[in-house]
PDB file of C-alpha atoms in Angstrom:
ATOM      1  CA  UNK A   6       0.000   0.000   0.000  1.00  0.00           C
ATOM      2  CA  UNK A   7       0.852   3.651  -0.521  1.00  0.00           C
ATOM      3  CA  UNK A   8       0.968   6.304   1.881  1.00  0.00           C
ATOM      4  CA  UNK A   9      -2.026   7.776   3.621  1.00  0.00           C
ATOM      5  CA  UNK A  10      -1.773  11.155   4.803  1.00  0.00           C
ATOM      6  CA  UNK A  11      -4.058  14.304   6.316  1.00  0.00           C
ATOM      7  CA  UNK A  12      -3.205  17.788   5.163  1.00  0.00           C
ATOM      8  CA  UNK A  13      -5.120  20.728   6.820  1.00  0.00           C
ATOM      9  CA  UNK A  14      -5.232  24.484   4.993  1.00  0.00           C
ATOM     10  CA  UNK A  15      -4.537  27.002   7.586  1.00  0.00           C
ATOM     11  CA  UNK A  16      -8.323  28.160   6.821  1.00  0.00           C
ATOM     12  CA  UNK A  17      -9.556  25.143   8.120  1.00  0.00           C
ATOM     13  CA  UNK A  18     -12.083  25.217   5.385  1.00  0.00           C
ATOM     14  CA  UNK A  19     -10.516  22.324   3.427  1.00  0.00           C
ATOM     15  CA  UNK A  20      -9.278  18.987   4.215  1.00  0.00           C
ATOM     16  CA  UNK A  21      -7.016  16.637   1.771  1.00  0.00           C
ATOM     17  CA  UNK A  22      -6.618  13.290   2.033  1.00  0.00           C
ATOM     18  CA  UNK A  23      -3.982  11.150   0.511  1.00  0.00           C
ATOM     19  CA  UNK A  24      -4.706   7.316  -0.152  1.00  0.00           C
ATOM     20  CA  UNK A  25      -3.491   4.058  -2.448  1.00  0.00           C
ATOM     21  CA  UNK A  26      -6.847   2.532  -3.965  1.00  0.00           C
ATOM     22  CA  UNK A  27      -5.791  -0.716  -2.683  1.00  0.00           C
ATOM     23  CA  UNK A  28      -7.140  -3.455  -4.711  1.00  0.00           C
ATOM     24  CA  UNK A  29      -7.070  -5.397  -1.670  1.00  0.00           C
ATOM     25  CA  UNK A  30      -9.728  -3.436   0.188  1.00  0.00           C
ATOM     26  CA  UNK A  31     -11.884  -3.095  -2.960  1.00  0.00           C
ATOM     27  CA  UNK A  32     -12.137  -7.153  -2.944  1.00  0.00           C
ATOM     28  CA  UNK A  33     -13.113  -6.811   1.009  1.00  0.00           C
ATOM     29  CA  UNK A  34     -15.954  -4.441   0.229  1.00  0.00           C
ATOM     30  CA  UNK A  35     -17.045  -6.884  -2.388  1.00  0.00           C
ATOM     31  CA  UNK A  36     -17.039  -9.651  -0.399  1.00  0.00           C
ATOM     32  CA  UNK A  37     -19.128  -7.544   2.282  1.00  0.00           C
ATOM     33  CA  UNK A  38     -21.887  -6.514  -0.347  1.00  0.00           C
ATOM     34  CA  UNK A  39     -21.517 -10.556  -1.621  1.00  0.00           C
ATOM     35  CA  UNK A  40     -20.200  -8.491  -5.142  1.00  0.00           C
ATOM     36  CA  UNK A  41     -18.631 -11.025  -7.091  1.00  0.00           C
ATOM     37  CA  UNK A  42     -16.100  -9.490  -9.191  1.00  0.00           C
ATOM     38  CA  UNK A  43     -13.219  -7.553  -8.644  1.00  0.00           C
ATOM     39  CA  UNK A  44     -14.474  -4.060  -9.681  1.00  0.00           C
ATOM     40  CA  UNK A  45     -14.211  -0.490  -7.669  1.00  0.00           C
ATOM     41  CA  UNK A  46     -18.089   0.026  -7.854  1.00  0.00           C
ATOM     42  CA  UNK A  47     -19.925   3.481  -7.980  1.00  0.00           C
ATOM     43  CA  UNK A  48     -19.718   4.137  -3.890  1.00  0.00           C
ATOM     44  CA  UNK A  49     -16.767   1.991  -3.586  1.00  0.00           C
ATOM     45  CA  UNK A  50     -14.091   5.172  -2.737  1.00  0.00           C
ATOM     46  CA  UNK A  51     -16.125   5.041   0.764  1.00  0.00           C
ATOM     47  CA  UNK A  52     -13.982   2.784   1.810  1.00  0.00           C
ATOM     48  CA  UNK A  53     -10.645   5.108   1.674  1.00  0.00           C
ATOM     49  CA  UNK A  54      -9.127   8.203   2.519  1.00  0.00           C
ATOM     50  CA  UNK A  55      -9.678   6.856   6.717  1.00  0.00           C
ATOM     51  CA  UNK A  56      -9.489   9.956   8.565  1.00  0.00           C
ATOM     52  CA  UNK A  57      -7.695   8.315  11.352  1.00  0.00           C
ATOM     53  CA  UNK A  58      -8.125  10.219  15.201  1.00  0.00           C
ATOM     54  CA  UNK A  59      -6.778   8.834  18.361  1.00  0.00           C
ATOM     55  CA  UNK A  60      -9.561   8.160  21.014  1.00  0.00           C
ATOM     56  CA  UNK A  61      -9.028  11.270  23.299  1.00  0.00           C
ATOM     57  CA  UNK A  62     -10.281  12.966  19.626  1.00  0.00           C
ATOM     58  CA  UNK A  63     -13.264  11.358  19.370  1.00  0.00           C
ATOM     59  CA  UNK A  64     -16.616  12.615  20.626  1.00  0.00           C
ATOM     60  CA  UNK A  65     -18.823  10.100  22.581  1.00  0.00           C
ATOM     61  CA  UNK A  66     -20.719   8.963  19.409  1.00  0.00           C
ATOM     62  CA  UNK A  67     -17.545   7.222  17.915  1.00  0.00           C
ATOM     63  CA  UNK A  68     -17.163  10.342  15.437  1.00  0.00           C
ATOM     64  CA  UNK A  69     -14.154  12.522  15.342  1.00  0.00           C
ATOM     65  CA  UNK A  70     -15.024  15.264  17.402  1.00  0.00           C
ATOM     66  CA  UNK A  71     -16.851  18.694  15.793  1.00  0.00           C
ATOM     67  CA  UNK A  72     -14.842  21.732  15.518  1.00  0.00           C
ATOM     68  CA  UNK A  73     -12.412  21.667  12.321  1.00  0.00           C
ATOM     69  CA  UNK A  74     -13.774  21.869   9.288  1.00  0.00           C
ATOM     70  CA  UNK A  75     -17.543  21.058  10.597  1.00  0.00           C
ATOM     71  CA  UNK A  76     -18.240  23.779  12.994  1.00  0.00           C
ATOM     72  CA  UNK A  77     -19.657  22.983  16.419  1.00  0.00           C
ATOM     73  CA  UNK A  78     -23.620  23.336  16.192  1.00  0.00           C
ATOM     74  CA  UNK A  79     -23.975  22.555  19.974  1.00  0.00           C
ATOM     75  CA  UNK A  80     -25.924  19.600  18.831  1.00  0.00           C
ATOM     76  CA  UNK A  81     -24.714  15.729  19.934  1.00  0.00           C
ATOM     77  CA  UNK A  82     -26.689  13.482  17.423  1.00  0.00           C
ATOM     78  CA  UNK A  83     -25.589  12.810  14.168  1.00  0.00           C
ATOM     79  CA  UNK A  84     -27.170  10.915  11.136  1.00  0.00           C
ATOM     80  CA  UNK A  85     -26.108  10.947   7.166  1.00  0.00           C
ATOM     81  CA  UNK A  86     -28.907  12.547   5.864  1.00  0.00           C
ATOM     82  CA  UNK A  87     -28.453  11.977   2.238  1.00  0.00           C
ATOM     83  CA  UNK A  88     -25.714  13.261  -0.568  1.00  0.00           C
ATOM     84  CA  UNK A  89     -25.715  13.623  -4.187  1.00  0.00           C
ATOM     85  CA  UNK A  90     -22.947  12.040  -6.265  1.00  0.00           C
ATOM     86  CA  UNK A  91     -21.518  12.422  -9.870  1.00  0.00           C
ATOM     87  CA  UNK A  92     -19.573   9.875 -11.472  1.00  0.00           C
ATOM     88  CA  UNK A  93     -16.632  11.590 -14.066  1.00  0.00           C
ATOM     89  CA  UNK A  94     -14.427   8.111 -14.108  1.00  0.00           C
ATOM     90  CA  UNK A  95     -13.834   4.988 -13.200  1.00  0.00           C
ATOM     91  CA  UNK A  96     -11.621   4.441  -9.982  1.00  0.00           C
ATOM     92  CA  UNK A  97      -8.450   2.806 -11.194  1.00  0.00           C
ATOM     93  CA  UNK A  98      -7.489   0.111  -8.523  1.00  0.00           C
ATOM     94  CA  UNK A  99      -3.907   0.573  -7.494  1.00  0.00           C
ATOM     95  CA  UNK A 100      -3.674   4.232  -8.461  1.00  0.00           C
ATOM     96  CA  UNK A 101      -2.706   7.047  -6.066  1.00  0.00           C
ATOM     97  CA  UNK A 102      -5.946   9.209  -5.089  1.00  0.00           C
ATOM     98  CA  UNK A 103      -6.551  12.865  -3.231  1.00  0.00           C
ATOM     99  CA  UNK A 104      -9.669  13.323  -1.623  1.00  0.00           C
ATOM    100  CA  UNK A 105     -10.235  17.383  -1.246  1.00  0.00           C
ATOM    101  CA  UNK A 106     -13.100  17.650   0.802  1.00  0.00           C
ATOM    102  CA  UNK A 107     -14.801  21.452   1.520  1.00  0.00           C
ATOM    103  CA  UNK A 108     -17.579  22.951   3.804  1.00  0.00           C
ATOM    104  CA  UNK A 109     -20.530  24.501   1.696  1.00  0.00           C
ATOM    105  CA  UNK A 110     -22.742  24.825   4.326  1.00  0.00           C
ATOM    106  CA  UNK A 111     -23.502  24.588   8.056  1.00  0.00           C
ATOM    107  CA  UNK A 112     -26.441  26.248   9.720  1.00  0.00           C
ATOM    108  CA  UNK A 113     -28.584  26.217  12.405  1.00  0.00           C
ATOM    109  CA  UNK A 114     -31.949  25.481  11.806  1.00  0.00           C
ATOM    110  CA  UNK A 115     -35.777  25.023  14.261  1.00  0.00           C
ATOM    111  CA  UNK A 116     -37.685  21.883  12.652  1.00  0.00           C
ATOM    112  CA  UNK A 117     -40.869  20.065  14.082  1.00  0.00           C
ATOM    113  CA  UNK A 118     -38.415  17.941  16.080  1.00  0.00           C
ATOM    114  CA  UNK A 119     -36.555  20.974  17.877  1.00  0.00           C
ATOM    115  CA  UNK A 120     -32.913  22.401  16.672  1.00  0.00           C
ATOM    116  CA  UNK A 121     -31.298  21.002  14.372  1.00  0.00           C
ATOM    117  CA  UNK A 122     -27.956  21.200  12.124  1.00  0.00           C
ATOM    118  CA  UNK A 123     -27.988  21.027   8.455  1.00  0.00           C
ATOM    119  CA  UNK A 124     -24.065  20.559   7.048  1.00  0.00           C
ATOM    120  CA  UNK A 125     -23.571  20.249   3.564  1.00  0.00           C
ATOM    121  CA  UNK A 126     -19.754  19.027   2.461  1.00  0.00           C
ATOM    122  CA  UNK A 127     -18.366  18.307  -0.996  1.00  0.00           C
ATOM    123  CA  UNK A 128     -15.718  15.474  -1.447  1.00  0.00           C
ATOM    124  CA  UNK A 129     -13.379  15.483  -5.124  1.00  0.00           C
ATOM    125  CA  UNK A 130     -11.673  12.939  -5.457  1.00  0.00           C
ATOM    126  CA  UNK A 131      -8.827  12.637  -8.387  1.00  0.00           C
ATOM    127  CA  UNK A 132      -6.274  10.477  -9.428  1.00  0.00           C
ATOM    128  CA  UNK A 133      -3.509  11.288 -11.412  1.00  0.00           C
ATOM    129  CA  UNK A 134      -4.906  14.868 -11.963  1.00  0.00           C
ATOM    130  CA  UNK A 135      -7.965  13.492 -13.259  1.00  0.00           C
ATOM    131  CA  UNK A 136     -11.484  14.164 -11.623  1.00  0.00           C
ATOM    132  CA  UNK A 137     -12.749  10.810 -10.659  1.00  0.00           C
ATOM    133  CA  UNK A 138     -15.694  11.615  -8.158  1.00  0.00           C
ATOM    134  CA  UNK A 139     -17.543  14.686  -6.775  1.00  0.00           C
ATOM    135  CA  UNK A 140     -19.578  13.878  -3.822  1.00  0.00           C
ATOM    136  CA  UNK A 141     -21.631  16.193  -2.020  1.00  0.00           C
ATOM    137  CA  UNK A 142     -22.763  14.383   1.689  1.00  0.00           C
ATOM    138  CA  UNK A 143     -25.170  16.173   3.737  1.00  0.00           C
ATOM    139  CA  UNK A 144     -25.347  15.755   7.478  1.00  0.00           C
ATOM    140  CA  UNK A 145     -27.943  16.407  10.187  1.00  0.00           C
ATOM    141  CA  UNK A 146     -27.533  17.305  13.758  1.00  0.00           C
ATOM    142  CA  UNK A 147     -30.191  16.954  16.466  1.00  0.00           C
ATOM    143  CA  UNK A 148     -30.816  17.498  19.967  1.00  0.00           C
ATOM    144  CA  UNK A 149     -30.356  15.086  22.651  1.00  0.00           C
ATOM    145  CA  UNK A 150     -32.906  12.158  22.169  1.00  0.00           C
ATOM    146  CA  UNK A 151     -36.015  12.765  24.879  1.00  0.00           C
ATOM    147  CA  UNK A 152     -37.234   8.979  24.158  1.00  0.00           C
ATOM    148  CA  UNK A 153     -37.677   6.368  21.577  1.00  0.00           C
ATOM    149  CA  UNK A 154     -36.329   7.987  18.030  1.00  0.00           C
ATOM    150  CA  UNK A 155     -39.670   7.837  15.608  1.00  0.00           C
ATOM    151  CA  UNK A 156     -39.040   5.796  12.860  1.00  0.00           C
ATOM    152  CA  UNK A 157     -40.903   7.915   9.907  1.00  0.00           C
ATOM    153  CA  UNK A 158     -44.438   8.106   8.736  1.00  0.00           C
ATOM    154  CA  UNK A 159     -44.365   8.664   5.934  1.00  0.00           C
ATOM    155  CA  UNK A 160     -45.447   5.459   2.789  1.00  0.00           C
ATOM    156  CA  UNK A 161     -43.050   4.608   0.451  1.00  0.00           C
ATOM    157  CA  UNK A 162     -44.958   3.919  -3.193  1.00  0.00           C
ATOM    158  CA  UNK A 163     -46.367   0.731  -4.062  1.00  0.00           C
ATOM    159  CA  UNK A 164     -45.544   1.124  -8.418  1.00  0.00           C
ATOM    160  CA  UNK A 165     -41.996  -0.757  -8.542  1.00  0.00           C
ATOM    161  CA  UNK A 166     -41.120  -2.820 -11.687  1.00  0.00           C
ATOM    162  CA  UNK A 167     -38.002  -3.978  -9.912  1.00  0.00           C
ATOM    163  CA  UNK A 168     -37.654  -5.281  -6.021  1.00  0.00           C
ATOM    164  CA  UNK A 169     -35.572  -7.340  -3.778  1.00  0.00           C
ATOM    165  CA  UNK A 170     -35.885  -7.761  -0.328  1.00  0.00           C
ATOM    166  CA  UNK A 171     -32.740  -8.448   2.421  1.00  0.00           C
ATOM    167  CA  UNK A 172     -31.968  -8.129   5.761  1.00  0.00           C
ATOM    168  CA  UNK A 173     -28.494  -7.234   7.299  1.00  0.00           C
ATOM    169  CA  UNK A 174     -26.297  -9.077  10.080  1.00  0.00           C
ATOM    170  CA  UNK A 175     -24.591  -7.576  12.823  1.00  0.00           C
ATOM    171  CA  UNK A 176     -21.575  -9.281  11.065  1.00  0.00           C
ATOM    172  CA  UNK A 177     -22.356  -7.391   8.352  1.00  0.00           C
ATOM    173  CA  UNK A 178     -22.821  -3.906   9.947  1.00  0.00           C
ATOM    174  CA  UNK A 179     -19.700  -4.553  11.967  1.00  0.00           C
ATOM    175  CA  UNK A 180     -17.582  -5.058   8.658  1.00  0.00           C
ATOM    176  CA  UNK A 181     -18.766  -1.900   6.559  1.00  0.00           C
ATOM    177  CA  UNK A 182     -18.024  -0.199   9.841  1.00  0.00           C
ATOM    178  CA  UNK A 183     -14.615  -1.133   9.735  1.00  0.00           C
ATOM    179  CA  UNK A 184     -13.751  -1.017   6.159  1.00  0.00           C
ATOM    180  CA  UNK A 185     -15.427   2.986   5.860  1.00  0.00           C
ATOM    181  CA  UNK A 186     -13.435   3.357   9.198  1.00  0.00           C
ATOM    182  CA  UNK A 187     -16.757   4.368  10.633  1.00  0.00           C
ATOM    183  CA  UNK A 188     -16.809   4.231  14.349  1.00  0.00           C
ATOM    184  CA  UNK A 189     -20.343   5.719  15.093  1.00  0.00           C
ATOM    185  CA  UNK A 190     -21.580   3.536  17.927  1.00  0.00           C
ATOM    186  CA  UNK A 191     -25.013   2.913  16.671  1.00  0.00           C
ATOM    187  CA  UNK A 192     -24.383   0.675  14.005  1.00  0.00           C
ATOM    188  CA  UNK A 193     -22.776  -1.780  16.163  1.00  0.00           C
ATOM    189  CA  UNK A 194     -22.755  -1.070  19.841  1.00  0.00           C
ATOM    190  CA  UNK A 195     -26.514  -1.980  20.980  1.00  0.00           C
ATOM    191  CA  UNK A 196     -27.154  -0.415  24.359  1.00  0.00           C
ATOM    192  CA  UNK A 197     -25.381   2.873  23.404  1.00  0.00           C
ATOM    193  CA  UNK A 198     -28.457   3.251  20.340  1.00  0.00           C
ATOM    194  CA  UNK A 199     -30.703   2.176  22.611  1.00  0.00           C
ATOM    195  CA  UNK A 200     -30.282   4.176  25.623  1.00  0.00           C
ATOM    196  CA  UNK A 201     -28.011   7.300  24.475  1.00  0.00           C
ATOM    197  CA  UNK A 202     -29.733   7.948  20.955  1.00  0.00           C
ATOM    198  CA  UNK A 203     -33.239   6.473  21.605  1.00  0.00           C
ATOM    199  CA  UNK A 204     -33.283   3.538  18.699  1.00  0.00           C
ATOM    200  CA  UNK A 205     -34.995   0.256  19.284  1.00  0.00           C
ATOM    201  CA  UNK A 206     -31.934  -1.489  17.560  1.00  0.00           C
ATOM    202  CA  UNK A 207     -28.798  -0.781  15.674  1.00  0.00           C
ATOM    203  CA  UNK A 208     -29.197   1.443  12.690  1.00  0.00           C
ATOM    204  CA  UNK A 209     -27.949   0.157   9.024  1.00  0.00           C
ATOM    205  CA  UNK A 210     -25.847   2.636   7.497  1.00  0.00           C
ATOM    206  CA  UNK A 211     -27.726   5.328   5.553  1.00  0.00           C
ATOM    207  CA  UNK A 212     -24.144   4.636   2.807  1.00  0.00           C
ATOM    208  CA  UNK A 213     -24.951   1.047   2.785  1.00  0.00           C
ATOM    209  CA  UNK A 214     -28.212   1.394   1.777  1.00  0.00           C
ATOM    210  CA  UNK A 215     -26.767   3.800  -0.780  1.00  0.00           C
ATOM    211  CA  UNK A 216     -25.300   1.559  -1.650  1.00  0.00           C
ATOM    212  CA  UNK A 217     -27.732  -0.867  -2.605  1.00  0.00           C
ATOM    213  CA  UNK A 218     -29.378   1.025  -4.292  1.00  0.00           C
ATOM    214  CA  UNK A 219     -26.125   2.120  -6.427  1.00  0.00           C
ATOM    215  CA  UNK A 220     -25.359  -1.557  -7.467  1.00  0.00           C
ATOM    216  CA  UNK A 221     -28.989  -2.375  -8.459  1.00  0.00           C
ATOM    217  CA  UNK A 222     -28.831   1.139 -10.616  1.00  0.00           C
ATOM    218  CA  UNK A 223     -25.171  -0.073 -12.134  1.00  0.00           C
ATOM    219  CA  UNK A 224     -26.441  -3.622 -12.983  1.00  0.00           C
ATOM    220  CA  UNK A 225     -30.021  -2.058 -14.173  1.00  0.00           C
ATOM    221  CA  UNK A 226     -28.557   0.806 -16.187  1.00  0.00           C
ATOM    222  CA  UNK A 227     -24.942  -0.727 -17.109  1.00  0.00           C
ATOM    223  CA  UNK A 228     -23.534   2.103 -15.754  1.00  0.00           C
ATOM    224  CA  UNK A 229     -23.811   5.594 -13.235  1.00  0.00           C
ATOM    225  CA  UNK A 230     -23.128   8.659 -14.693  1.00  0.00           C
ATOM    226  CA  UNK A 231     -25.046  10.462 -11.076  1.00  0.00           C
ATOM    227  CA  UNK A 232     -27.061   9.356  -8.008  1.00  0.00           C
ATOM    228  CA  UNK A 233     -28.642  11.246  -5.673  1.00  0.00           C
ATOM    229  CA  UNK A 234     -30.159   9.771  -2.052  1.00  0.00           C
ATOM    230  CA  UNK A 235     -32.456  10.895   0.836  1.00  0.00           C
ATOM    231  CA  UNK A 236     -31.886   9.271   4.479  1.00  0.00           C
ATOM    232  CA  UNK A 237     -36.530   9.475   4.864  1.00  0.00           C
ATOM    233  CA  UNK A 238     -36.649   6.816   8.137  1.00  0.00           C
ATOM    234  CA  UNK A 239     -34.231   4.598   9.761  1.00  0.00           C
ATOM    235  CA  UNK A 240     -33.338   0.756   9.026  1.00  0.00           C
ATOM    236  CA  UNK A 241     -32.887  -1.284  12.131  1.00  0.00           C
ATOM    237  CA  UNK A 242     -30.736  -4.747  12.189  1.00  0.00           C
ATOM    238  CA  UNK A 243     -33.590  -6.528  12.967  1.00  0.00           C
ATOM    239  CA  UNK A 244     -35.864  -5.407   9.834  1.00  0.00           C
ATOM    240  CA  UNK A 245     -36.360  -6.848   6.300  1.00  0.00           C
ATOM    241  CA  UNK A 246     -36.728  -3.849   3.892  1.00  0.00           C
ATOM    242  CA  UNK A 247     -36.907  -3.954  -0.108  1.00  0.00           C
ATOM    243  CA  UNK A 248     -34.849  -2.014  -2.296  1.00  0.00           C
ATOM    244  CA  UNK A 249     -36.805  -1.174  -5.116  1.00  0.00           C
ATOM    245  CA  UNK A 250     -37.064   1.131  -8.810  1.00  0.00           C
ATOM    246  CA  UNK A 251     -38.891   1.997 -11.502  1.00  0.00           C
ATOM    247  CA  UNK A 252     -38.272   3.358 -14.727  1.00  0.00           C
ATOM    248  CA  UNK A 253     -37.574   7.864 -14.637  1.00  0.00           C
ATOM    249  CA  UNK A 254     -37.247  10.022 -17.981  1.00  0.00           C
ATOM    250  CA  UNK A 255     -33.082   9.840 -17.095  1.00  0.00           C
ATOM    251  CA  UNK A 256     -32.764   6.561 -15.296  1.00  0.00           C
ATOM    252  CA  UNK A 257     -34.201   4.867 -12.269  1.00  0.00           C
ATOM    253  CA  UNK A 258     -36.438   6.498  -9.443  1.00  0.00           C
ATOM    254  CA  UNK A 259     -35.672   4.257  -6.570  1.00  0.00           C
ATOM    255  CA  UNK A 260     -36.291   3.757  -3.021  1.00  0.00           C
ATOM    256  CA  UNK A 261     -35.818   1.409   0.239  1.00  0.00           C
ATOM    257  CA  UNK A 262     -39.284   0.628   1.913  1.00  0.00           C
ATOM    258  CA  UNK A 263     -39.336  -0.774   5.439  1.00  0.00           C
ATOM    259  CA  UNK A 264     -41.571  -4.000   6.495  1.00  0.00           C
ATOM    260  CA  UNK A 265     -44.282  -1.498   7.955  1.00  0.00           C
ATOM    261  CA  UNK A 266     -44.448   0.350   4.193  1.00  0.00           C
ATOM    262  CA  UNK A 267     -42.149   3.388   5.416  1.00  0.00           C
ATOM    263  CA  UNK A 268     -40.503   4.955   3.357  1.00  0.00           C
ATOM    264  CA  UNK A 269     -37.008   4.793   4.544  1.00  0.00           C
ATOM    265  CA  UNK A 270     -34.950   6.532   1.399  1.00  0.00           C
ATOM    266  CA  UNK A 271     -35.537   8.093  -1.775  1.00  0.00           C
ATOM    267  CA  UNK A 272     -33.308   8.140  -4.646  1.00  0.00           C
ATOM    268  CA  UNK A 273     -32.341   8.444  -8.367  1.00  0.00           C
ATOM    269  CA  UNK A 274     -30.434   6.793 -10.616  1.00  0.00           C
ATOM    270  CA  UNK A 275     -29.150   8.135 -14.060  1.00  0.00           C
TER     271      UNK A 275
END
């Protein structure tokens, strides 16, 4: 492997990352997803550019603490609320890669649910000079959880041409976990989701399902030029939800419905 570095601007309003796409951790996310080829997927540069903190830099989530390039919102809970992606060129296993990532927004908003944080970042990614990946990831920060977190109400639409159902393993959340270097505690550590953040399980990664989504688009398509994704409702470990699409005037309008008919995320696919 190559080296993997952190660079800071003295602005603090950009971040660069330096990582080798190891082929080795491409066929570890594959084997994850059960992918059965050797290919860097749309999504797959998730699993690089580890923004590696020591413990006493962590906050008690599992997340790097707040305070560099995301400002401080005064609000504890996090969640991936969605993102937006376009797709320039495919990642070239085994190829050098810079990851400048950039604040475009953080403010501080009152919803139905109380305060809340909306952060907006945008990710480039190149290799060799080239621009392989421009992904914009939007976050959301909320109060302190005052009792069980709702799930969503909201119905997810009945009209798919395309569906398949699955559920996910601890094993399973464990191991994205690790390969995105993601150490928020409610995707694997039960009690803190439960009694800190109010969830009646362990939450599946908003990414995964992304995810998903992505390789059902790829296959469906034969190829991702864009993708865009909304986090509606969370998935819990112990759920069966269906990842489904039909047919849009540029591609695929797609969505993940939970076992009660939430809706749990929206998305397209071109």
């Amino acid at each position: 492997m190559g080296q993997t570095g952190r660079t800071m601007t003295q602005s603090a309003s950009e971040i660069q990352l330096h990582d080798q796409i190891d082929p080795a951790r491409i066929t570890a996310l594959n084997a994850v997803l059960g992918v059965g080829d050797a290919r860097a997927h749309p999504f797959a540069h998730q699993v690089f550019f580890w923004d590696a903190q020591r413990a006493d830099q962590l906050g008690r989530d599992g997340h790097p603490r707040v305070g560099g390039l995301i400002p401080d919102l005064g609000l504890p809970r996090r969640m991936w609320a969605g993102g937006r992606l376009e797709f320039h060129a495919e990642l070239q296993l085994g190829v050098a890669a810079t990851k400048v990532s950039v604040l475009e927004r953080a403010e501080r908003k009152t919803g139905r649910s109380g305060a809340l944080g909306v952060v907006t970042l945008r990710h480039e990614i190149r290799q060799e000079g080239t621009l392989v990946v421009t992904d914009w990831q939007d976050l959301i920060y909320r109060e302190e959880a005052s009792g069980q977190t709702v799930s969503g109400s909201q119905a997810a639409p009945g009209d798919e041409t395309l569906c398949g159902a699955r559920t996910f393993t601890t094993t399973e959340l464990f191991r994205y976990s690790a390969l995105t270097f993601n150490g928020h505690r409610i995707h694997y550590d039960r009690d803190y989701a439960q009694e800190v953040e109010g969830y009646p399980g362990l939450v599946v990664h908003g990414p995964l399902l992304a995810q998903y989504l992505m390789l059902m688009a790829e296959r469906e398509l034969g190829g991702l030029a864009a993708f865009s994704f909304r986090a509606q409702a969370p998935v819990f470990d112990f759920e069966q939800v269906s990842f489904c699409a039909k047919p849009s005037a540029k591609g695929l309008e797609m969505w993940v419905r939970g076992p009660d008919g939430r809706l749990c995320m929206s998305a397209s696919a071109q």
